[in-house]
mmCIF file of C-alpha atoms in Angstrom:
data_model
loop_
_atom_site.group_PDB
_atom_site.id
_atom_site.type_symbol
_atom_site.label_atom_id
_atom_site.label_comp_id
_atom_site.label_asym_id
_atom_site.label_seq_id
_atom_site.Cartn_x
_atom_site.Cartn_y
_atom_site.Cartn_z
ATOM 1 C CA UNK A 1 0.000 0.000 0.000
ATOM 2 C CA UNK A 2 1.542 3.283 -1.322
ATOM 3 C CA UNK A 3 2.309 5.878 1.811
ATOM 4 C CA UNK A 4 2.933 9.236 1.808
ATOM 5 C CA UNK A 5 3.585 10.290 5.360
ATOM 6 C CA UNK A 6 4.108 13.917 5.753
ATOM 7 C CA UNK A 7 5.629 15.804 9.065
ATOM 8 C CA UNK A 8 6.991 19.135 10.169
ATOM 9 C CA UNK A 9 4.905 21.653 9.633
ATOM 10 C CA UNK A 10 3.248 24.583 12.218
ATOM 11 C CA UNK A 11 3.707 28.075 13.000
ATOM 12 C CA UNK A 12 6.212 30.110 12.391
ATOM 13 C CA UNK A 13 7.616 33.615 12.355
ATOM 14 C CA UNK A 14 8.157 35.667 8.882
ATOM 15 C CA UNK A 15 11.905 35.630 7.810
ATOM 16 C CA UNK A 16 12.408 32.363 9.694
ATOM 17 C CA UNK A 17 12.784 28.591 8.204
ATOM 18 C CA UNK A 18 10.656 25.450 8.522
ATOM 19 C CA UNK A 19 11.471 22.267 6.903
ATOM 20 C CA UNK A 20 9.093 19.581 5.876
ATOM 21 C CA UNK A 21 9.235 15.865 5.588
ATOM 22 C CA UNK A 22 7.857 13.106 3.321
ATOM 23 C CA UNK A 23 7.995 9.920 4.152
ATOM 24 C CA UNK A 24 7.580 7.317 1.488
ATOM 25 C CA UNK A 25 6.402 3.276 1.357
ATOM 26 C CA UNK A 26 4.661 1.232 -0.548
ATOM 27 C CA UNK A 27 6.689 1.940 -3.785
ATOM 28 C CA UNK A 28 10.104 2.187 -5.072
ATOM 29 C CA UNK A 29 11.133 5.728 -3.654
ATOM 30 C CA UNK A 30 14.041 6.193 -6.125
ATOM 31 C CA UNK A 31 12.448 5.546 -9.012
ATOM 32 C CA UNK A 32 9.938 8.097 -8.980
ATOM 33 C CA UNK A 33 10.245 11.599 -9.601
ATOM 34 C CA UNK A 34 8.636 13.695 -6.453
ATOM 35 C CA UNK A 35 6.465 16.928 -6.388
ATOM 36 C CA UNK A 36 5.412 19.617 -3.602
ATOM 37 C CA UNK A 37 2.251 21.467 -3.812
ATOM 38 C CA UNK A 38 0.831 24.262 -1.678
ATOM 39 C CA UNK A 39 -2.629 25.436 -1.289
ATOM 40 C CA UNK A 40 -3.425 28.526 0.392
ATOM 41 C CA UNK A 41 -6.329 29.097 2.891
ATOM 42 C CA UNK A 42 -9.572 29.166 0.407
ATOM 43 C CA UNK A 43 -7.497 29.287 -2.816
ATOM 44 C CA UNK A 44 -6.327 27.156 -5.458
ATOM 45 C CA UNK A 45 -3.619 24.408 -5.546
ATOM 46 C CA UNK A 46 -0.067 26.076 -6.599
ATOM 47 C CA UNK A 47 2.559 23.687 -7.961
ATOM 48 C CA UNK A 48 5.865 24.269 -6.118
ATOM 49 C CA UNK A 49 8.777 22.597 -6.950
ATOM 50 C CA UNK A 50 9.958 19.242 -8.363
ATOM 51 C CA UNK A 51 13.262 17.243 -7.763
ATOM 52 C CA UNK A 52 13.973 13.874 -10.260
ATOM 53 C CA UNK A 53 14.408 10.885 -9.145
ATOM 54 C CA UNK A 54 17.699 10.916 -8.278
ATOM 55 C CA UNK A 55 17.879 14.322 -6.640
ATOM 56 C CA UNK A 56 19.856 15.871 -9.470
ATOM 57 C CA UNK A 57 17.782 17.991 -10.929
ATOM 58 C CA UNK A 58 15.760 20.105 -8.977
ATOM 59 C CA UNK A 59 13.098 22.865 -10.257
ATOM 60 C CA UNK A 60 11.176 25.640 -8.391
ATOM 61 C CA UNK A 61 7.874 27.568 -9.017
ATOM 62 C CA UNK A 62 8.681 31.594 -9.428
ATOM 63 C CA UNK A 63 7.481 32.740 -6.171
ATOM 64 C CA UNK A 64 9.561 29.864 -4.268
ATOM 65 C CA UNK A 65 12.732 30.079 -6.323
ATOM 66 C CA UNK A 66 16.016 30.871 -4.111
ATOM 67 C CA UNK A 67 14.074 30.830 -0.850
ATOM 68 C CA UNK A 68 12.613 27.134 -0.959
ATOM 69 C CA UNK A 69 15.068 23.958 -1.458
ATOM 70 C CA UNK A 70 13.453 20.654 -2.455
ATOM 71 C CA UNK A 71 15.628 17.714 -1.474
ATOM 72 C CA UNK A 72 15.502 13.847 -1.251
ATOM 73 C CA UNK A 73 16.786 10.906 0.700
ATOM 74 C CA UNK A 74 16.830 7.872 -1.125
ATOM 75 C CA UNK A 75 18.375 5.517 1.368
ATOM 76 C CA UNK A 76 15.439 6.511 3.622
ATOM 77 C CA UNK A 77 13.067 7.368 1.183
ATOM 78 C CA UNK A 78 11.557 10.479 2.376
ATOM 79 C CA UNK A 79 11.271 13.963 0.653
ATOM 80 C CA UNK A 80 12.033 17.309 2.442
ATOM 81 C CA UNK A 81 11.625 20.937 1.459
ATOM 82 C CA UNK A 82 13.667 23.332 3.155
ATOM 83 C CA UNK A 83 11.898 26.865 3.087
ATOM 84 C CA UNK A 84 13.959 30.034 4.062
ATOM 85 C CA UNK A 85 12.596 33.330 4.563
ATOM 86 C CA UNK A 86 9.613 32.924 5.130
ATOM 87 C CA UNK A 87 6.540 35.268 4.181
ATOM 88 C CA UNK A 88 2.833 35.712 5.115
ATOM 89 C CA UNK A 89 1.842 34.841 1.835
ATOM 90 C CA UNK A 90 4.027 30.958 1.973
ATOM 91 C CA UNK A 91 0.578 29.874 4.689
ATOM 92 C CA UNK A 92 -0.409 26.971 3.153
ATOM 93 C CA UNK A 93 -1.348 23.503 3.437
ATOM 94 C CA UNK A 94 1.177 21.755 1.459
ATOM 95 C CA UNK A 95 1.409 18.270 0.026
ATOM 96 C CA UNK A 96 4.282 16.226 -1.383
ATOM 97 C CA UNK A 97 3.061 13.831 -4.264
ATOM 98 C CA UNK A 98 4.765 11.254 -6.231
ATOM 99 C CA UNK A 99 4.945 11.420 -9.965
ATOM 100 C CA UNK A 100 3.474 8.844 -12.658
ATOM 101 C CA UNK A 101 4.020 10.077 -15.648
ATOM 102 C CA UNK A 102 5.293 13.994 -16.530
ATOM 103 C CA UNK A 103 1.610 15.154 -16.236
ATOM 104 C CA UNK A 104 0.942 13.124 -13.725
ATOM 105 C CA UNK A 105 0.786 13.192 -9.745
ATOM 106 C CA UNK A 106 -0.658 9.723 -8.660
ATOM 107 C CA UNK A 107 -0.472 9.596 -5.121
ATOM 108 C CA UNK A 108 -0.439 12.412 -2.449
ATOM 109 C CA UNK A 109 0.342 13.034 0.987
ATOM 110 C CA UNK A 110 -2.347 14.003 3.958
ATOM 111 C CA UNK A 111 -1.134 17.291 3.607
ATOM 112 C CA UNK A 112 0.563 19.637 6.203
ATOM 113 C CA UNK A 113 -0.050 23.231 7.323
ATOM 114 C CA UNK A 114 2.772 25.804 7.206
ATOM 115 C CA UNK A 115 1.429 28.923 8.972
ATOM 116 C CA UNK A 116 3.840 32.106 8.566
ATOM 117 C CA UNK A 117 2.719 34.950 11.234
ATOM 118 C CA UNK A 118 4.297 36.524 13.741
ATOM 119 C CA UNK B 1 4.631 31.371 -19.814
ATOM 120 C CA UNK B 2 1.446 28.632 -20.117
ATOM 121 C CA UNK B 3 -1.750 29.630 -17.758
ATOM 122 C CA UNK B 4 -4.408 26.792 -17.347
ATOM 123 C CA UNK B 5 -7.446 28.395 -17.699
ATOM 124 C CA UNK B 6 -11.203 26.989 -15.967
ATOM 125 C CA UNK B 7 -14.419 28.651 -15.051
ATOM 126 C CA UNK B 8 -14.992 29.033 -11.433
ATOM 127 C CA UNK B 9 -18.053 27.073 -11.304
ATOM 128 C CA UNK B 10 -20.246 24.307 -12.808
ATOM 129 C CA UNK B 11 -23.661 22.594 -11.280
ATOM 130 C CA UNK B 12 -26.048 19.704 -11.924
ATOM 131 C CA UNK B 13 -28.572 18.135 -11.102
ATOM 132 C CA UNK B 14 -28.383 13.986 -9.703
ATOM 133 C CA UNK B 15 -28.152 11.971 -12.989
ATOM 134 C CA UNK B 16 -27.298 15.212 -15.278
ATOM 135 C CA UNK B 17 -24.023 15.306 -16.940
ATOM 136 C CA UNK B 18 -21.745 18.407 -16.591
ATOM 137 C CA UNK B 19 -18.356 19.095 -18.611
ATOM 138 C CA UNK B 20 -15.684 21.509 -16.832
ATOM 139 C CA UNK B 21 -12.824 22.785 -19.681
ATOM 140 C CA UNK B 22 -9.636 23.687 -19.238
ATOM 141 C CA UNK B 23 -8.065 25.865 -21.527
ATOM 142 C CA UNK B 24 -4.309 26.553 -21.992
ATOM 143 C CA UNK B 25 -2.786 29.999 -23.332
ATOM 144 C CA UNK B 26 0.871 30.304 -24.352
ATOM 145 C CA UNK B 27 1.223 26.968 -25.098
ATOM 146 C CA UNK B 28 4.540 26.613 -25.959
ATOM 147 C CA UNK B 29 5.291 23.267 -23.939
ATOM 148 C CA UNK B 30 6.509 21.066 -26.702
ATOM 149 C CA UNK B 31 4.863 17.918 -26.470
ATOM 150 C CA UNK B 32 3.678 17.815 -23.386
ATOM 151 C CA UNK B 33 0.034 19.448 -23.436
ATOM 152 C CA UNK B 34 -1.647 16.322 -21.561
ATOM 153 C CA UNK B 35 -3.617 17.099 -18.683
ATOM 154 C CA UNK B 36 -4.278 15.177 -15.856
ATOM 155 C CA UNK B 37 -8.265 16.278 -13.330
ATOM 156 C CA UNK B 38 -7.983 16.401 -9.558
ATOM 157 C CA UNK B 39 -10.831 15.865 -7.632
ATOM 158 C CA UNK B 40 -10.655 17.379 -4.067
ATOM 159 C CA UNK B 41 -13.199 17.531 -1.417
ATOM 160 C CA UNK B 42 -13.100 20.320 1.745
ATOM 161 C CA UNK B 43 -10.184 19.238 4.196
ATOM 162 C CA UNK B 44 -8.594 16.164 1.604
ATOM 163 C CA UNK B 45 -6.141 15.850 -0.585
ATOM 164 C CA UNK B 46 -6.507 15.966 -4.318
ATOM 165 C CA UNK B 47 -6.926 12.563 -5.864
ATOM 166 C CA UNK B 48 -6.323 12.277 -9.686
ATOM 167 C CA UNK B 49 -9.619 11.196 -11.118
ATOM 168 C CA UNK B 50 -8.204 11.406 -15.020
ATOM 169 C CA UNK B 51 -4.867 11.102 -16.102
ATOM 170 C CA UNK B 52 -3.378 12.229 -19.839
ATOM 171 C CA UNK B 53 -5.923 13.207 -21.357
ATOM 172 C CA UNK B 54 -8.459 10.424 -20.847
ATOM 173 C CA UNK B 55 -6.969 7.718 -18.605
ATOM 174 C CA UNK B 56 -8.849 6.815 -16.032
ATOM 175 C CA UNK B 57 -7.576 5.380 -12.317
ATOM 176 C CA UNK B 58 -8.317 1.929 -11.177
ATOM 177 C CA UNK B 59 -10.787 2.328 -8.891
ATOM 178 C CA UNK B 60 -12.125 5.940 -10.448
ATOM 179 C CA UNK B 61 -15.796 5.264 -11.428
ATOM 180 C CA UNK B 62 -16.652 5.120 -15.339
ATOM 181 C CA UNK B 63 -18.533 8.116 -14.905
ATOM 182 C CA UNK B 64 -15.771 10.546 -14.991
ATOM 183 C CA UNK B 65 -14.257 10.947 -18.312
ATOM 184 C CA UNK B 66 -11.853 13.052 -20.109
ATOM 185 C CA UNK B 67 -10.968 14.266 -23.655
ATOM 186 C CA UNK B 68 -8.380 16.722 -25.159
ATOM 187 C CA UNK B 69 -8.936 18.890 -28.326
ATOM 188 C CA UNK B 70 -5.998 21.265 -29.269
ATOM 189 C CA UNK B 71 -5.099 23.410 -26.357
ATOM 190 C CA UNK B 72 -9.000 22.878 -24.326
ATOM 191 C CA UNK B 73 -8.970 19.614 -21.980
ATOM 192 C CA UNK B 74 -12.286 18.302 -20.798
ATOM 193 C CA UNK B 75 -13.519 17.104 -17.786
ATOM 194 C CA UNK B 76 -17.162 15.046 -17.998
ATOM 195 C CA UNK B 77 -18.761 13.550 -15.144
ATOM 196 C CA UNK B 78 -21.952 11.720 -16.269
ATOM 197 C CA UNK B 79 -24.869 10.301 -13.794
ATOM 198 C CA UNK B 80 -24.325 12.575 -11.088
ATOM 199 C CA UNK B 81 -24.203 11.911 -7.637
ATOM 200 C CA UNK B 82 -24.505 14.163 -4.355
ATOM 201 C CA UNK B 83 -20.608 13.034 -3.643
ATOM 202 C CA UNK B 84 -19.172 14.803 -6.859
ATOM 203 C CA UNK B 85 -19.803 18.081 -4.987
ATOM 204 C CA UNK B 86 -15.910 19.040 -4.673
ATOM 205 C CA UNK B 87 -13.316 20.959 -5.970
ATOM 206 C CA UNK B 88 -11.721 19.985 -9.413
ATOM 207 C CA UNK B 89 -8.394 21.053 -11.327
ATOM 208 C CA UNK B 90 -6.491 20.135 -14.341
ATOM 209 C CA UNK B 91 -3.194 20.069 -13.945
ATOM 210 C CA UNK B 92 -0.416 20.234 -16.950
ATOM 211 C CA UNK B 93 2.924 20.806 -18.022
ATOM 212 C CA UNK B 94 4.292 24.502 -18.296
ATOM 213 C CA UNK B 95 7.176 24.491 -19.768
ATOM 214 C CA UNK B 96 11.070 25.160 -18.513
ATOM 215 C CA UNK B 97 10.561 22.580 -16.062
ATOM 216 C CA UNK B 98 7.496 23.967 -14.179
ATOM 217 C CA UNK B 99 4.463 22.927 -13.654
ATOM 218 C CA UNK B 100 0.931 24.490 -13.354
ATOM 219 C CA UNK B 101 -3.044 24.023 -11.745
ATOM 220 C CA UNK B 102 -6.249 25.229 -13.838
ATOM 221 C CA UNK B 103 -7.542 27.838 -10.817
ATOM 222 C CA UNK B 104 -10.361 24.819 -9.897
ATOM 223 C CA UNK B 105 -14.199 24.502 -10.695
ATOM 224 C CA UNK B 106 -16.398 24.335 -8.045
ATOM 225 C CA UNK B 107 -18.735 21.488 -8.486
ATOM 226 C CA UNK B 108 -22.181 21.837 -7.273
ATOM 227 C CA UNK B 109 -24.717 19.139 -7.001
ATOM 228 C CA UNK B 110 -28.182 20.638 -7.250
#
């Protein structure tokens, strides 16, 4: 049974870091490309960033590019995303998600509120 | 840059069939113009009820259904039933290695 476990989340002040976790079973971690997506209180869902499946190659949304890092562990297979500097406008609930194909993202995580306030 | 564009709402009736579109501007993506429908009800994560284009989940009931024609994706849920009241969104490729969400359709199940 795919899992998506995700932790780390909570309050925190504006300028200040958080980092999340993912943690992954139920398929093979490495071979799978691996998403995060935020949605903000009442709004949309806002793709975030992407790292490939063997954590060369990561890529970043425009409004989380050079604060946000996307990582992964393989040998553990869990997913983090380190976000620096943070801003009223990052309060979200965000979700990691695995990908299927390019267009794809098959299975999701419960989802973890970041709230930025001070 | 590609935008994902879908109206804010749709409604109908139990049994009725509704069709929520997607429409993508500045599509210069390459090949990659599939879209993939997210259903999400209040307080849950998305769950990907279509999948490019028109492929549909194991377990996703034959009454969703999707279709792509140019740059407008399609979204029809036939038969419908008091728990496809939710939030949808097609999701697609972008371009330069970003991604992008349709802004959602609200559901409604008269």
């Amino acid at each position: 049974q795919v899992q998506l476990v995700q932790s780390g989340g909570g309050v925190v002040q504006p300028g200040r870091s958080l980092r999340l976790s993912c943690a992954v079973s139920g398929f093979p971690f490495s071979s799978y490309d691996m998403h995060w997506v935020r949605q903000a209180p009442g709004k949309g869902l806002e793709w975030v960033a992407v790292i490939s499946y063997d954590g060369s190659n990561p890529y970043y949304g425009d409004s989380v590019k050079g604060r946000f890092t996307i990582s992964r562990d393989n040998s553990k297979s869990t997913l983090y995303l380190q976000m620096n500097s943070l801003r009223a406008d990052d309060t979200a609930v965000y979700y990691c998600a695995r990908e299927f194909s390019k267009v794809t993202l098959f299975h999701w995580g419960q989802g973890t509120l970041v709230t930025v306030s001070s | 840059q590609s935008a994902l564009t879908q109206p804010p709402s749709a409604s109908g009736s139990p049994g009725q069939s509704v069709t929520i579109s997607c429409t993508r501007t500045n599509s210069d993506v390459g090949g990659y113009k599939d879209v993939s429908w997210y259903q999400q009800h209040p307080g849950k994560a998305p769950k990907v009820m279509i999948y490019e284009d028109n492929k549909r989940p194991s377990g996703v009931p034959h009454r969703f259904s999707g279709s792509r024609s140019g740059n407008t994706a399609s979204l029809t849920v036939s038969g419908l039933q008091a728990d496809d009241e939710a939030d949808y969104y097609c999701y697609s490729y972008a371009g330069s290695n970003t991604w992008l969400f349709g802004g959602g359709t609200k559901l409604t199940v008269l």
